[in-house]
Short mmCIF file of C-alpha atoms and ligand atoms in Angstrom, two decimals:
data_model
loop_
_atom_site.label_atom_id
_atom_site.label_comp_id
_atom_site.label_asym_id
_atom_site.label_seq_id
_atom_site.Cartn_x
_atom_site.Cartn_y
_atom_site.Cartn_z
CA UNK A 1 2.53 0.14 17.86
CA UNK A 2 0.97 2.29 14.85
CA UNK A 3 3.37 4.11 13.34
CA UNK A 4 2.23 7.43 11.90
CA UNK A 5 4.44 9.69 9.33
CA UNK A 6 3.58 13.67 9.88
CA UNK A 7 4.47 15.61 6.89
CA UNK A 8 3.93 19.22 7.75
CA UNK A 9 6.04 22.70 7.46
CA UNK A 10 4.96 24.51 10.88
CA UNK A 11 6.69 23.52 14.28
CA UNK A 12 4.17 24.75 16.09
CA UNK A 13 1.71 22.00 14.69
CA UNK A 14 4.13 19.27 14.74
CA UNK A 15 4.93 20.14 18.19
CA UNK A 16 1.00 19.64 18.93
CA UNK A 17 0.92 16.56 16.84
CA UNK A 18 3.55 15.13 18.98
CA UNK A 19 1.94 16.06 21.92
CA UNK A 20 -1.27 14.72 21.32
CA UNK A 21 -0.25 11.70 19.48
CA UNK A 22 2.48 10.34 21.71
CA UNK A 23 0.42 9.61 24.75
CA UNK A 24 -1.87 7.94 22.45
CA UNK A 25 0.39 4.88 21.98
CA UNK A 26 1.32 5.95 18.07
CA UNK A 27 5.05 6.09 17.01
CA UNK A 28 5.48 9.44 15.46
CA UNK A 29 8.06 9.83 12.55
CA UNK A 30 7.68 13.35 10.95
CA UNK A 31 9.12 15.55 7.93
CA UNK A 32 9.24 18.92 7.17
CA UNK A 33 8.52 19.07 3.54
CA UNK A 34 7.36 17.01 0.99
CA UNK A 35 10.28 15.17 -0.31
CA UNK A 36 11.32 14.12 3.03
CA UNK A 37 7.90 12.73 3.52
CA UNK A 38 8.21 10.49 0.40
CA UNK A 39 11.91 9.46 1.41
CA UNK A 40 10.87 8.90 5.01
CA UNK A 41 7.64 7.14 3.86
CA UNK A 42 9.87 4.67 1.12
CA UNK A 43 12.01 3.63 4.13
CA UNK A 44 9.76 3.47 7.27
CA UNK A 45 6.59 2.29 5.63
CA UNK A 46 4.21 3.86 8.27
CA UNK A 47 0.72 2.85 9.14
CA UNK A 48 -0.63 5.66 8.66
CA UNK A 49 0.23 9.39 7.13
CA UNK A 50 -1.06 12.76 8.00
CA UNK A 51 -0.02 15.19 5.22
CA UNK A 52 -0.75 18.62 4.84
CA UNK A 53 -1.36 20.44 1.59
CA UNK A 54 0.80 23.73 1.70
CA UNK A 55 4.70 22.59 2.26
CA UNK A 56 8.01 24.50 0.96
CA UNK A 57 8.83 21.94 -1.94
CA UNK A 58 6.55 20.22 -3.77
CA UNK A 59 2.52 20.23 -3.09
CA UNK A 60 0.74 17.47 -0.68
CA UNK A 61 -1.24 16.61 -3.32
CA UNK A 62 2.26 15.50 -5.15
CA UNK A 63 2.87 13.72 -2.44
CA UNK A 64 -0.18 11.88 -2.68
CA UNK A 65 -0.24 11.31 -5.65
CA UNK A 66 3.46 9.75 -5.32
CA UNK A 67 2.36 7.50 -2.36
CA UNK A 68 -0.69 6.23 -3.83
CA UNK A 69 1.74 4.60 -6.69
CA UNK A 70 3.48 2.86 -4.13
CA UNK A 71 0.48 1.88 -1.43
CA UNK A 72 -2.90 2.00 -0.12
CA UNK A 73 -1.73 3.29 3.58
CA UNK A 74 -4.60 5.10 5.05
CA UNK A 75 -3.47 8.96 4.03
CA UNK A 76 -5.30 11.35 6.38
CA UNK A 77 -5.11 15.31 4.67
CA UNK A 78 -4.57 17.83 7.66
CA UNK A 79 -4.65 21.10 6.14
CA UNK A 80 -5.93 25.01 6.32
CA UNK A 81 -7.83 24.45 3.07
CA UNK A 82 -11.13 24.44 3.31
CA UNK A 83 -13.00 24.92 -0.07
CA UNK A 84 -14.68 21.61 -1.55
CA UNK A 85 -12.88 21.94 -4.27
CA UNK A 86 -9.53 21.30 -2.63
CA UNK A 87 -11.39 18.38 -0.35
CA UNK A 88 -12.94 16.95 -3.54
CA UNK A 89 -9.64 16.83 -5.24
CA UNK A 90 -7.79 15.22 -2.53
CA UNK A 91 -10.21 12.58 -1.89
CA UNK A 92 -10.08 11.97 -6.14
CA UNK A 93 -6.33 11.43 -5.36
CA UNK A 94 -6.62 8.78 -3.38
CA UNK A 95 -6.47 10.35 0.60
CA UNK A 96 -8.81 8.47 2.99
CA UNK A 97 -9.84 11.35 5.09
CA UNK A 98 -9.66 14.89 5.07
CA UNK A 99 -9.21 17.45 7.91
CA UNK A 100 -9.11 20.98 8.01
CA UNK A 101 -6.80 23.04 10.42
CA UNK A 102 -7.56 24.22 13.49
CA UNK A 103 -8.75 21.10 14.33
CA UNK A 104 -9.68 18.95 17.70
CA UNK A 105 -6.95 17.07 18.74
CA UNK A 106 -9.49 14.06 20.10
CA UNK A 107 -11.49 14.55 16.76
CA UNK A 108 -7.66 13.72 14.56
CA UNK A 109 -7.29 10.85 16.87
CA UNK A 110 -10.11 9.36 16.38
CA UNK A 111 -9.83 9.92 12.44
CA UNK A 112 -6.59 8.06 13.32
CA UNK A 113 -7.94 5.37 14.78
CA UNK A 114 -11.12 4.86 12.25
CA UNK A 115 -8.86 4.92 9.65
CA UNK A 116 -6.51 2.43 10.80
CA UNK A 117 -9.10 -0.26 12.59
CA UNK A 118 -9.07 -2.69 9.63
CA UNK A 119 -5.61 -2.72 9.81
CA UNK A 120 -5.70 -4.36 13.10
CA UNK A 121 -8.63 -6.97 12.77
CA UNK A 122 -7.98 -10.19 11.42
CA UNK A 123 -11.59 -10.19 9.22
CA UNK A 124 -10.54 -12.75 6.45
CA UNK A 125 -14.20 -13.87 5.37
CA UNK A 126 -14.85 -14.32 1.61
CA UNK A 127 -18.44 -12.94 0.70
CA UNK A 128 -20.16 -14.62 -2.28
CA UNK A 129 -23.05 -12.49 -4.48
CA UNK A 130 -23.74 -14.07 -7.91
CA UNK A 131 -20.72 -15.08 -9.55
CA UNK A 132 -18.66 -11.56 -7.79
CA UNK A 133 -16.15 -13.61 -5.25
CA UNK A 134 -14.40 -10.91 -2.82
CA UNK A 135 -11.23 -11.91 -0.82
CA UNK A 136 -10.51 -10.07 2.14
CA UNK A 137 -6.94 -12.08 2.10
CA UNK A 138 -5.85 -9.76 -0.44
CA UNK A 139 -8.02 -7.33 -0.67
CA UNK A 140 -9.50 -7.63 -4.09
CA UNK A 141 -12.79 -8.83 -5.76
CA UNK A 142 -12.95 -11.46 -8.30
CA UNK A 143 -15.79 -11.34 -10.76
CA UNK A 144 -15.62 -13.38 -14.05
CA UNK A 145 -11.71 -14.26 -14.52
CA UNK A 146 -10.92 -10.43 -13.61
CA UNK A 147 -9.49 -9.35 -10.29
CA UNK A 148 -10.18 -6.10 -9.03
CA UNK A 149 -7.38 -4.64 -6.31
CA UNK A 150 -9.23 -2.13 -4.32
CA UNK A 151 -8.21 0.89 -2.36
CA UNK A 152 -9.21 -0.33 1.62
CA UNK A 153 -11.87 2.14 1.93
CA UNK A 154 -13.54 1.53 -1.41
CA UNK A 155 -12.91 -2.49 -0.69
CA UNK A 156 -14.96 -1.62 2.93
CA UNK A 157 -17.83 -0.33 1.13
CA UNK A 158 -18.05 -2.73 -1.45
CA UNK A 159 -17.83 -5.44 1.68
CA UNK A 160 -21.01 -3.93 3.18
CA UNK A 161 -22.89 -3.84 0.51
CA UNK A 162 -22.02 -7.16 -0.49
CA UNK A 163 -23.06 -8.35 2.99
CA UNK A 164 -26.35 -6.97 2.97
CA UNK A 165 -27.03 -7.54 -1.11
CA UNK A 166 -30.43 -7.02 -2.49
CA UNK A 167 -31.33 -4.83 0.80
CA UNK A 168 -30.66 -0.89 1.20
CA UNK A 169 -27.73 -0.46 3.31
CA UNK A 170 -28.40 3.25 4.78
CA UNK A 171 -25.74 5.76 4.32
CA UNK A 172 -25.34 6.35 7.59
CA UNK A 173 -24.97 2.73 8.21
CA UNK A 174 -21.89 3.23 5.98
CA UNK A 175 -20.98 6.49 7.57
CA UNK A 176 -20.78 4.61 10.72
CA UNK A 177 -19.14 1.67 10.21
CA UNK A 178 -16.75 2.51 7.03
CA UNK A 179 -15.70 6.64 8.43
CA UNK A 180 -16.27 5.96 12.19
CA UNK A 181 -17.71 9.51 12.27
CA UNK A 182 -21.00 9.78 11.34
CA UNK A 183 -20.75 13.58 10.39
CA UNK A 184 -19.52 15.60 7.75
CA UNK A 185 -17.85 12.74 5.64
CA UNK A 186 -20.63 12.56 3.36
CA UNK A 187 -19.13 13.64 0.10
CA UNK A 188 -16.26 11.25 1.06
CA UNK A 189 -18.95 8.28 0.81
CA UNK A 190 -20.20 9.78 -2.85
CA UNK A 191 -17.11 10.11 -4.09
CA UNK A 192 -16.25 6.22 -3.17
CA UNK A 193 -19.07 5.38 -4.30
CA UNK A 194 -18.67 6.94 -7.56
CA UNK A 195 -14.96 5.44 -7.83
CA UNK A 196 -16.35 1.83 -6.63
CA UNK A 197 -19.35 1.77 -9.47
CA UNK A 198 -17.15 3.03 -12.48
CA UNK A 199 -14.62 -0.36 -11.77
CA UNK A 200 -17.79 -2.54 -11.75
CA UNK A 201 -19.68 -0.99 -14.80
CA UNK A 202 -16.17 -2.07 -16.79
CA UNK A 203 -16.57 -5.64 -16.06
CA UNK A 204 -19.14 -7.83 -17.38
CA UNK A 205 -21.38 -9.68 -14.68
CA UNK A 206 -20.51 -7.25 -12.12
CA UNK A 207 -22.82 -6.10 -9.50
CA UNK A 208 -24.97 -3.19 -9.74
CA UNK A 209 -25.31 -0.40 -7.33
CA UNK A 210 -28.42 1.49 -6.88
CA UNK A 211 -29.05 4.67 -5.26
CA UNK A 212 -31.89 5.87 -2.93
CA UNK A 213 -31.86 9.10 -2.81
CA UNK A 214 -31.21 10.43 0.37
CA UNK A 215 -31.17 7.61 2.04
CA UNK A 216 -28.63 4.66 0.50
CA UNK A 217 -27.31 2.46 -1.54
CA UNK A 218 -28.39 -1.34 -2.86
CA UNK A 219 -25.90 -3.91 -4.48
CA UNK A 220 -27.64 -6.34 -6.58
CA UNK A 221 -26.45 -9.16 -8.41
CA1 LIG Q 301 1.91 24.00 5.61
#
């Protein structure tokens, strides 16, 4: 059973999150405010977290910040904000998926769900390109004598286009298949993007990654 940590201030939308959640199959731990998340996370290690921005103590994003030093568990943002600024920064920090309040409960569970699918599926393949080795065992890619740990969604991406080297790889191919949801996570996909070509540009012999314009991405060799 997937067990999912709710840090958020207002009863009324943890009482909805255990509502819609429960019946789902998903344990539900949850805390009111931002230290409590980080204690309850340190000692219950969840699957998955859904963190709003706005609590009484100390921000989400300190929260996030805090948990990404610890882990790469899927962080989902849940929260009223809604300028891209506030998205853009979140995703920078490290959160895997970002929704903004009021939102569908079927729409969360299925963020839930595409955020936590690699989790589940025993996908252990090693894919070869050039001399870039990456290791699905743990999650990193080796290229030269350097080994590169990456976040799960950038380590996704760099999977796919690995897979499908020297050919475009559409981006809503990736959309699809990395986000689930093949709407509105589009600046999520730059921003990995970005974060997945600055690590390989630091190491020599590393794979390239080109963009089309409008219409995706190409790993070469
Ligand atoms: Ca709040």
């Amino acid at each position: 059973m997937l067990e999912v940590l709710i840090v958020e201030d207002e009863p009324s939308y943890l009482d909805a999150l255990k509502i819609t959640l429960e019946p789902e199959g998903f344990s539900i731990r949850m805390a009111p405010d931002g230290r409590s998340g980080l204690a309850a996370f340190e000692s219950a290690r969840p699957d998955v977290v859904l963190l709003d921005l706005m609590l009484p103590d100390i921000t989400g994003l300190d929260v996030l910040r805090s948990i990404r030093q610890l882990s790469d568990v899927p962080v989902i943002v849940v929260s009223a904000k809604s300028a891209e600024a506030d998205i853009v920064t979140a995703l920078e920090l490290g959160a895997d998926d970002y929704l903004t309040k009021p939102y569908s409960s079927r729409v969360l569970v299925a963020r839930i769900r595409a955020n936590t699918r690699r989790l589940a599926e025993d996908d252990d393949e090693t894919v070869r390109v050039g001399g870039t080795v990456l290791d699905p065992s743990r999650y990193e890619i080796r290229i030269g004598g350097a080994a590169l740990a990456l976040p799960r969604k950038e380590f996704e991406l760099a999977r796919m286009l690995m897979e499908r080297h020297g050919r475009i790889v559409t981006r809503e191919t990736l959309l699809k298949e990395i986000w689930d949801i093949d709407w509105g996570e589009s600046k999520s996909l730059d921003q990995h993007i970005r974060r997945l070509r600055r690590r390989f540009e630091k190491l020599e012999g590393a794979p390239h990654i080109t963009t089309l314009r409008g219409v995706g991405y190409r790993l070469e060799a």
